[in-house]
mmCIF file of C-alpha atoms in Angstrom:
data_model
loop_
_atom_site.group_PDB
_atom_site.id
_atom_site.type_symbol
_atom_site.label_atom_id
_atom_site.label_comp_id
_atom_site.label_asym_id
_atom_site.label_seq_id
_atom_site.Cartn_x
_atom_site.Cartn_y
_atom_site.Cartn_z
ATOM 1 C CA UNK A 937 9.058 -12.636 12.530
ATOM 2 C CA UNK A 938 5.959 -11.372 13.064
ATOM 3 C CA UNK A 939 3.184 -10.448 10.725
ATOM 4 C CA UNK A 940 3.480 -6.645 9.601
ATOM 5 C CA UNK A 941 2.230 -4.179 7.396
ATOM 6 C CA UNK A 942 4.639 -3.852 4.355
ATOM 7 C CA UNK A 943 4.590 -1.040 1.593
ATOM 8 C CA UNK A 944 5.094 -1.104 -2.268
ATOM 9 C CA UNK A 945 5.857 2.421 -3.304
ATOM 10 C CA UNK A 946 5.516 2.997 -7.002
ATOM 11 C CA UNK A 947 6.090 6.120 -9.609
ATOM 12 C CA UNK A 948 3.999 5.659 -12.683
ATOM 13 C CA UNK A 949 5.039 7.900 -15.147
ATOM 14 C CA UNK A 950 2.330 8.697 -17.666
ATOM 15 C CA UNK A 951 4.259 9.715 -21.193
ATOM 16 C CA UNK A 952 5.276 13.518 -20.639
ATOM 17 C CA UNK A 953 2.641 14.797 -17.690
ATOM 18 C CA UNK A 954 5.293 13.885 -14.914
ATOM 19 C CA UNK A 955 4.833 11.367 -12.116
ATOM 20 C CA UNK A 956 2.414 9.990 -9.981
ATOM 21 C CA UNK A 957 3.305 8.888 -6.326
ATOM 22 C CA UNK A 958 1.192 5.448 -5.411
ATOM 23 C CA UNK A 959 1.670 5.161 -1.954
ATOM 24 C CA UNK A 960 0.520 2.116 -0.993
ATOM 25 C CA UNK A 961 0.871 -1.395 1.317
ATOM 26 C CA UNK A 962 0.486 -4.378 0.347
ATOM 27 C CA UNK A 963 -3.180 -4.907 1.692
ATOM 28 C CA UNK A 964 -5.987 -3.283 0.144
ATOM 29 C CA UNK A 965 -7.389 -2.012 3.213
ATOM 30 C CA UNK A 966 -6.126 -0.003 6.371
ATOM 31 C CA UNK A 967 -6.895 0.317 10.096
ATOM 32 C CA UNK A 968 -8.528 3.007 10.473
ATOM 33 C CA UNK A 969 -10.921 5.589 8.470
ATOM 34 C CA UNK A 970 -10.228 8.747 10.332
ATOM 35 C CA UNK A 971 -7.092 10.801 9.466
ATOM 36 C CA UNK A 972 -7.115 12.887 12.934
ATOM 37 C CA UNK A 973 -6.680 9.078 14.634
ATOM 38 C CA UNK A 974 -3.452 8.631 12.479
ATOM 39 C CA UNK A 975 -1.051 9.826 15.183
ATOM 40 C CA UNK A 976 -2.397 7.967 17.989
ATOM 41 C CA UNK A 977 -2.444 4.855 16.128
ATOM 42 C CA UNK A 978 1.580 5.191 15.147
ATOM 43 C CA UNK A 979 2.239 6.026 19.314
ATOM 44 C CA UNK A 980 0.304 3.061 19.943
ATOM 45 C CA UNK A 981 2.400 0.991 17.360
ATOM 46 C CA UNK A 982 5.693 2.543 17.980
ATOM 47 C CA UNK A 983 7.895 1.517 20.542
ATOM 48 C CA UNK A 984 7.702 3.033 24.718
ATOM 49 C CA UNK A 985 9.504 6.579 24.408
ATOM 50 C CA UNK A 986 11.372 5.272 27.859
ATOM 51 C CA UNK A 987 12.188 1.445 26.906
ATOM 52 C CA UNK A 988 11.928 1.387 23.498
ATOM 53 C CA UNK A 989 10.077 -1.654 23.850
ATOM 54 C CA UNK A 990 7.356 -2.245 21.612
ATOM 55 C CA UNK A 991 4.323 -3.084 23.876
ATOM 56 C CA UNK A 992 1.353 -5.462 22.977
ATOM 57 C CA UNK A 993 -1.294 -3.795 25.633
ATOM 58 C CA UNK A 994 -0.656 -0.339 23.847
ATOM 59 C CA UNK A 995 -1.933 -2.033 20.471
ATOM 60 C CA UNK A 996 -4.776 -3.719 21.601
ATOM 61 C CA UNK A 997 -5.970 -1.308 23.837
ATOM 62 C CA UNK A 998 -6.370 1.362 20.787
ATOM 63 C CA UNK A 999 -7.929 -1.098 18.248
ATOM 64 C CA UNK A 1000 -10.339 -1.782 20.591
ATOM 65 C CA UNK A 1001 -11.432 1.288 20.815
ATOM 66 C CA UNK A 1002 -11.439 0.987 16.750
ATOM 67 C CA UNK A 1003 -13.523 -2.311 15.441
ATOM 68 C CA UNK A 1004 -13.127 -0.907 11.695
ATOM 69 C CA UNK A 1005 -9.681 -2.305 12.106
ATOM 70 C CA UNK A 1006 -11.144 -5.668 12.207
ATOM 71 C CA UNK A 1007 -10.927 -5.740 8.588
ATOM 72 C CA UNK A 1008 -7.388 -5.076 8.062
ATOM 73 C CA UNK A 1009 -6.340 -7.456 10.967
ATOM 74 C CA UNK A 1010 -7.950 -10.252 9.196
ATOM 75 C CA UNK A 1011 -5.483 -9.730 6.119
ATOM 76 C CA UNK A 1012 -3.102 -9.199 8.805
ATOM 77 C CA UNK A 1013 -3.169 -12.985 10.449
ATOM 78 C CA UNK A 1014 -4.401 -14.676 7.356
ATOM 79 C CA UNK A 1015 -1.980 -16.975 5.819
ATOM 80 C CA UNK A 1016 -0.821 -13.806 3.289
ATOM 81 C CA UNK A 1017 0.227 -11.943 6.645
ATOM 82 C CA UNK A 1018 3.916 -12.560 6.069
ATOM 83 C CA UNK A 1019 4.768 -12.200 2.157
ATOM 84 C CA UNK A 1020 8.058 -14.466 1.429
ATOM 85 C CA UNK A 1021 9.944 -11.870 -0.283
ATOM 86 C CA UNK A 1022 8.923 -8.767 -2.801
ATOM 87 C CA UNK A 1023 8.611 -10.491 -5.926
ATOM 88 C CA UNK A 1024 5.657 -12.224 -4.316
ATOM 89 C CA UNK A 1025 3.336 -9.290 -2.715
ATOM 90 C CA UNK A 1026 0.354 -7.938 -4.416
ATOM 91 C CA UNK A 1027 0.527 -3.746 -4.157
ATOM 92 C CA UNK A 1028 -2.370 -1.431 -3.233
ATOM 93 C CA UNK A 1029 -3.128 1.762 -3.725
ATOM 94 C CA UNK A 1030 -5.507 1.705 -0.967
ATOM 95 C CA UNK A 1031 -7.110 4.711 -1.041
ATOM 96 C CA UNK A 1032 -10.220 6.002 -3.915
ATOM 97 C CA UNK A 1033 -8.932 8.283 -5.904
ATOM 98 C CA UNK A 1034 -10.676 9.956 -9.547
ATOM 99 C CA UNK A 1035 -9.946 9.633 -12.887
ATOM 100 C CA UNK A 1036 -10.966 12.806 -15.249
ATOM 101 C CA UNK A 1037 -11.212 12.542 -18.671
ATOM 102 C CA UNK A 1038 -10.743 14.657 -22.125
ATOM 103 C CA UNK A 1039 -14.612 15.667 -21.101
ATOM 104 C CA UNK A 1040 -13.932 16.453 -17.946
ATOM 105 C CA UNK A 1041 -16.107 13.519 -16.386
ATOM 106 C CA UNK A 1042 -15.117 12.244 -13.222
ATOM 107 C CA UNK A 1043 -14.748 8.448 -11.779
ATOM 108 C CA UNK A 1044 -13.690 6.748 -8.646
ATOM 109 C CA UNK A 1045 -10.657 4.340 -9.123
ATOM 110 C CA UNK A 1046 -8.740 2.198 -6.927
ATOM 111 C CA UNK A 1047 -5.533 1.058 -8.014
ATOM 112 C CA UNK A 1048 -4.044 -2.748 -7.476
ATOM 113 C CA UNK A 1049 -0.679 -4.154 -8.594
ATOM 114 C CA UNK A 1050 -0.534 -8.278 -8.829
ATOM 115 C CA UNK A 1051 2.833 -9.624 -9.119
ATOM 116 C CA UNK A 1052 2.923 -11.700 -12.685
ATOM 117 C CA UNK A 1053 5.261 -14.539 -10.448
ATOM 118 C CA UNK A 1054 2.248 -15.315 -7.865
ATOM 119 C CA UNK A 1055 1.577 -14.419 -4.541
ATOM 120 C CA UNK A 1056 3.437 -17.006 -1.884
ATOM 121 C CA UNK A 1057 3.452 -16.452 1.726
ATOM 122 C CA UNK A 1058 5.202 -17.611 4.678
ATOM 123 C CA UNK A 1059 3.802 -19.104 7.769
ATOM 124 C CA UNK A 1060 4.660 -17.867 11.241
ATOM 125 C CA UNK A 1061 7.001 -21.098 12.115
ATOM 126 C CA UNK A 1062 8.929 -20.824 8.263
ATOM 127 C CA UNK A 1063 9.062 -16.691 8.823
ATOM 128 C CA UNK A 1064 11.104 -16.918 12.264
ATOM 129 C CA UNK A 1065 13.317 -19.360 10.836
ATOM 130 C CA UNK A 1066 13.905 -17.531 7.461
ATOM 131 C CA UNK A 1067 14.092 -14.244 9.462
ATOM 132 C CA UNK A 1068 16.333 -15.804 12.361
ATOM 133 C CA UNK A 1069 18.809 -16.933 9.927
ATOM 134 C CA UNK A 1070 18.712 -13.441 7.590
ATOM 135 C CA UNK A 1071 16.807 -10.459 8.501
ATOM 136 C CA UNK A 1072 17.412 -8.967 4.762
ATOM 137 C CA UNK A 1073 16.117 -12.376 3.075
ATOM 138 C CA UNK A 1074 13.364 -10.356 1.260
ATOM 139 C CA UNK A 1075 16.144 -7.376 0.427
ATOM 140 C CA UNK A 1076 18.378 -10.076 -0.564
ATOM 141 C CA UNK A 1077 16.176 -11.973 -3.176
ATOM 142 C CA UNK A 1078 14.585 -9.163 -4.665
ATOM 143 C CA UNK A 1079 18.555 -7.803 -5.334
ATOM 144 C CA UNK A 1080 19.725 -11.312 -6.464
ATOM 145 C CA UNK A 1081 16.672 -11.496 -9.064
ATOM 146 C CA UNK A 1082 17.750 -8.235 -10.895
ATOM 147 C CA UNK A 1083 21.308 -8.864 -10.601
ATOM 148 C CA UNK A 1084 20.462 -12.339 -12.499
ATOM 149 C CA UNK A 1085 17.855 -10.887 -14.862
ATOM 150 C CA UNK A 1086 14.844 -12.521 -13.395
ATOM 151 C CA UNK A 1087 13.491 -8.933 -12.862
ATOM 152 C CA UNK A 1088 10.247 -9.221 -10.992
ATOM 153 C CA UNK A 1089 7.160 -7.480 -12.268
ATOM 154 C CA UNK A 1090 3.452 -6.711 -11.430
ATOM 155 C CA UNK A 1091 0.350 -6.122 -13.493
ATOM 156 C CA UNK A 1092 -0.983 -2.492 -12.817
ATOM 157 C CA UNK A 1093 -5.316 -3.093 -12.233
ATOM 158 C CA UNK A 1094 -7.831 -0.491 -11.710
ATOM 159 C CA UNK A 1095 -11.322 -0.516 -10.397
ATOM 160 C CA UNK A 1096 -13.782 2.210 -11.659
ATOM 161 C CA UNK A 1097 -17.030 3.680 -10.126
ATOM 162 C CA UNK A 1098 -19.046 6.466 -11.549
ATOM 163 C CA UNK A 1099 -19.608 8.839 -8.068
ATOM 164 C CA UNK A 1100 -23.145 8.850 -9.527
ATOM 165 C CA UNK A 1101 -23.774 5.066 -8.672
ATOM 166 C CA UNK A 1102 -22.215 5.782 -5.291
ATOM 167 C CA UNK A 1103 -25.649 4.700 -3.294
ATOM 168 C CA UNK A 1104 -26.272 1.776 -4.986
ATOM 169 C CA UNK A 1105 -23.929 -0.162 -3.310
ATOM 170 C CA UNK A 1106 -23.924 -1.253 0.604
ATOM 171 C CA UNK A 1107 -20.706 -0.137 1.612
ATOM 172 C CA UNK A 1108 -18.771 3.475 1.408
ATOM 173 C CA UNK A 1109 -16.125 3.633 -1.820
ATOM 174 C CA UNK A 1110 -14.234 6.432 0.021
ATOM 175 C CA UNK A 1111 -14.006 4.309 3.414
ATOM 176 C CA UNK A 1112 -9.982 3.041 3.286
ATOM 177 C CA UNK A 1113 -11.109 0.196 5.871
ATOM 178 C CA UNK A 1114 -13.201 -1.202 2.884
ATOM 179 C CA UNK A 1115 -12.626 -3.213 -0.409
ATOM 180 C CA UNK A 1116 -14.422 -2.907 -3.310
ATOM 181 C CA UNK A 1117 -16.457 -6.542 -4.738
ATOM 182 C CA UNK A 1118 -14.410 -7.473 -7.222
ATOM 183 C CA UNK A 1119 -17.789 -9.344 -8.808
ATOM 184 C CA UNK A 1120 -19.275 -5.705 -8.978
ATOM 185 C CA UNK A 1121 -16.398 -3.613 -10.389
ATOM 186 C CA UNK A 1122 -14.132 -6.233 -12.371
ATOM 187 C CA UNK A 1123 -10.017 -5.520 -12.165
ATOM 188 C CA UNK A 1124 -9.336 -3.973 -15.808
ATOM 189 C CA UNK A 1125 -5.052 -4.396 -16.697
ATOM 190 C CA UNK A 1126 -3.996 -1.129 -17.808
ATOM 191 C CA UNK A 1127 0.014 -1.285 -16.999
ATOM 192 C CA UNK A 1128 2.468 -3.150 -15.687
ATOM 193 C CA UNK A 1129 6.216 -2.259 -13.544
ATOM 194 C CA UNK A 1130 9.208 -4.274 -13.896
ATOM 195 C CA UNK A 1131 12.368 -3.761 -12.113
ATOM 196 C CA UNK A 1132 14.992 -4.004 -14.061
ATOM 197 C CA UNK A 1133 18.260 -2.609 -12.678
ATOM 198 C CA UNK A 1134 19.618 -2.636 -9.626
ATOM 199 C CA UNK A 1135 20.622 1.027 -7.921
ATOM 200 C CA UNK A 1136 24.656 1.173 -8.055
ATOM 201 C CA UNK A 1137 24.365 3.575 -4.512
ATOM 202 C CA UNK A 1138 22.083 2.787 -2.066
ATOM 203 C CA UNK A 1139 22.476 6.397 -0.403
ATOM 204 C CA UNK A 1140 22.118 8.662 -3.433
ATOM 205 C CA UNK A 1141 19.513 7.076 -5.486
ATOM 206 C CA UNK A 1142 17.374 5.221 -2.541
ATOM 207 C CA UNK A 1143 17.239 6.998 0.691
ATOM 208 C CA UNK A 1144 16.748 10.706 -0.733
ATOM 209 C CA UNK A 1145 13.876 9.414 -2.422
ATOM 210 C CA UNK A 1146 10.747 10.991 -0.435
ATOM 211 C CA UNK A 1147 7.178 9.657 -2.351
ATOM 212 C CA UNK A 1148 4.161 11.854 -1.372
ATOM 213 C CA UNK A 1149 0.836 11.223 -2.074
ATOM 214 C CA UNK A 1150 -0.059 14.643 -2.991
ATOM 215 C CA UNK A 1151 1.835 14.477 -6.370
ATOM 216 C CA UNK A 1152 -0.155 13.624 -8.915
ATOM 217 C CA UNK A 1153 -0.405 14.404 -12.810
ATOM 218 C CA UNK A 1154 -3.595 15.611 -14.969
ATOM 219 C CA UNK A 1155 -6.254 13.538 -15.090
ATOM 220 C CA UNK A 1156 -5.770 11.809 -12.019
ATOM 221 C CA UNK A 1157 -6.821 13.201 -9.016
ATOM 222 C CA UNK A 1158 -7.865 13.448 -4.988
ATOM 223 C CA UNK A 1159 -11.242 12.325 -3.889
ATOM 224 C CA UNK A 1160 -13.124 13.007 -0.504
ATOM 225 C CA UNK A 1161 -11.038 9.564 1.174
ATOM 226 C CA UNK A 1162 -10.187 11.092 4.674
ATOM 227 C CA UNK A 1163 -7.314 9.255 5.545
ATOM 228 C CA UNK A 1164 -6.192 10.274 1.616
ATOM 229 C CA UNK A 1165 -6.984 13.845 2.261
ATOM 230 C CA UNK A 1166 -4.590 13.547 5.628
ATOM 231 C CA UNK A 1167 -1.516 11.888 3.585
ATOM 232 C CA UNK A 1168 -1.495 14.734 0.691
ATOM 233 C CA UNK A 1169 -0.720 17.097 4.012
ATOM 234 C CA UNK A 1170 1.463 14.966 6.497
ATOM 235 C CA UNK A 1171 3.795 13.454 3.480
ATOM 236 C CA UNK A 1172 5.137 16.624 2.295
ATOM 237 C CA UNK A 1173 4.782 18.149 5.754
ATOM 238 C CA UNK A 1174 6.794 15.540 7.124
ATOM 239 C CA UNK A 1175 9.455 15.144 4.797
ATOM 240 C CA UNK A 1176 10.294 19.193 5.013
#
């Protein structure tokens, strides 16, 4: 088992508005900044058209060509690389979105989720074991924990900018290969998820689920992210 990339898709419903897609992994950061690049970086990642081999040279050869991946590869083969199950893997948003208010004033906000159990981690020797011996281990926990009523559940955080503050700080807030200090702009709790029921067919209420990041609700809204601005368009485009 290797380290990978692994998402936490979440619906937050907010009272009657309707529901809000968080599309997210489960590092607060991504590979690249540029939107246009997506494509190429999935061919490089996918498996050879002819083999079906996934090939290492492919990989390296286009991060290299992209150093702002540097910072997600660091998350990547740090010790959190491999998350031991579900229960214990922080969420992220990733991208910058913007919060409006009753005034119509606009802020910047990145969205975390922290998992109230603890974040635990498996090293590269434990992870082939574990995934030698069942390659649905994480599946299979996060299942066993409902069915048992130990029903796992994460903290929803936000971070908040005002856009007018933008150029005091050293980095770009709309720059997905980025993370925002946590010293500067503080996490603030304003939810949480818990899972508690497990789906009774896999097929019907699972797999025809398609999450987009274009659906939003009022007062929540896009910002000027590139790699955001590609999802609202190849999500739905893809899915059709």
């Amino acid at each position: 088992m290797r380290s990978e990339v692994n998402s936490l898709l979440s619906l937050v419903s907010l009272f009657n508005q309707g529901n809000f897609d968080l599309v997210g992994n489960n590092f607060p950061v991504f590979f690249i900044r540029d939107g246009m690049k997506f494509p190429d970086m999935v061919h490089a990642l996918k498996p050879n058209p002819k083999s079906h081999i996934q090939e290492n040279w492919r990989i390296r050869d286009f991060f290299s060509h992209h150093p702002e991946s540097l910072h997600m590869f660091t998350y990547l083969f740090d010790d959190i690389g491999i998350p031991q199950d579900y229960r214990h893997m922080d969420g992220s948003g990733v991208h910058t979105f913007t919060l409006i208010n009753k005034a119509g004033k606009m802020h910047y906000v990145k969205f975390h989720w922290k998992p109230t159990c603890g974040v635990k981690s498996l090293l590269e020797d434990h992870a082939v074991r574990v995934g030698g011996a069942n390659h649905s281990h994480a599946t299979q926990d996060l299942y066993e924990s409902i069915a048992t009523g130990n029903y796992p559940e994460w903290k929803l955080f936000i971070q908040i900018m005002d856009p007018a503050d933008e150029d005091r700080f050293d980095f770009d807030p709309l720059d997905v290969t980025n993370t925002w200090p946590e010293d500067i702009l503080p996490l603030q709790p304003v939810g949480r998820m818990v899972l508690n029921r497990n789906i009774d067919n896999f097929f019907a209420e699972n797999e025809q689920l398609a999450f987009c990041s274009s659906i939003i609700v009022p007062g929540i809204y896009y910002s000027d992210d590139k790699m955001l601005q590609s999802r609202i368009f190849s999500y739905s485009d893809t899915q059709r």
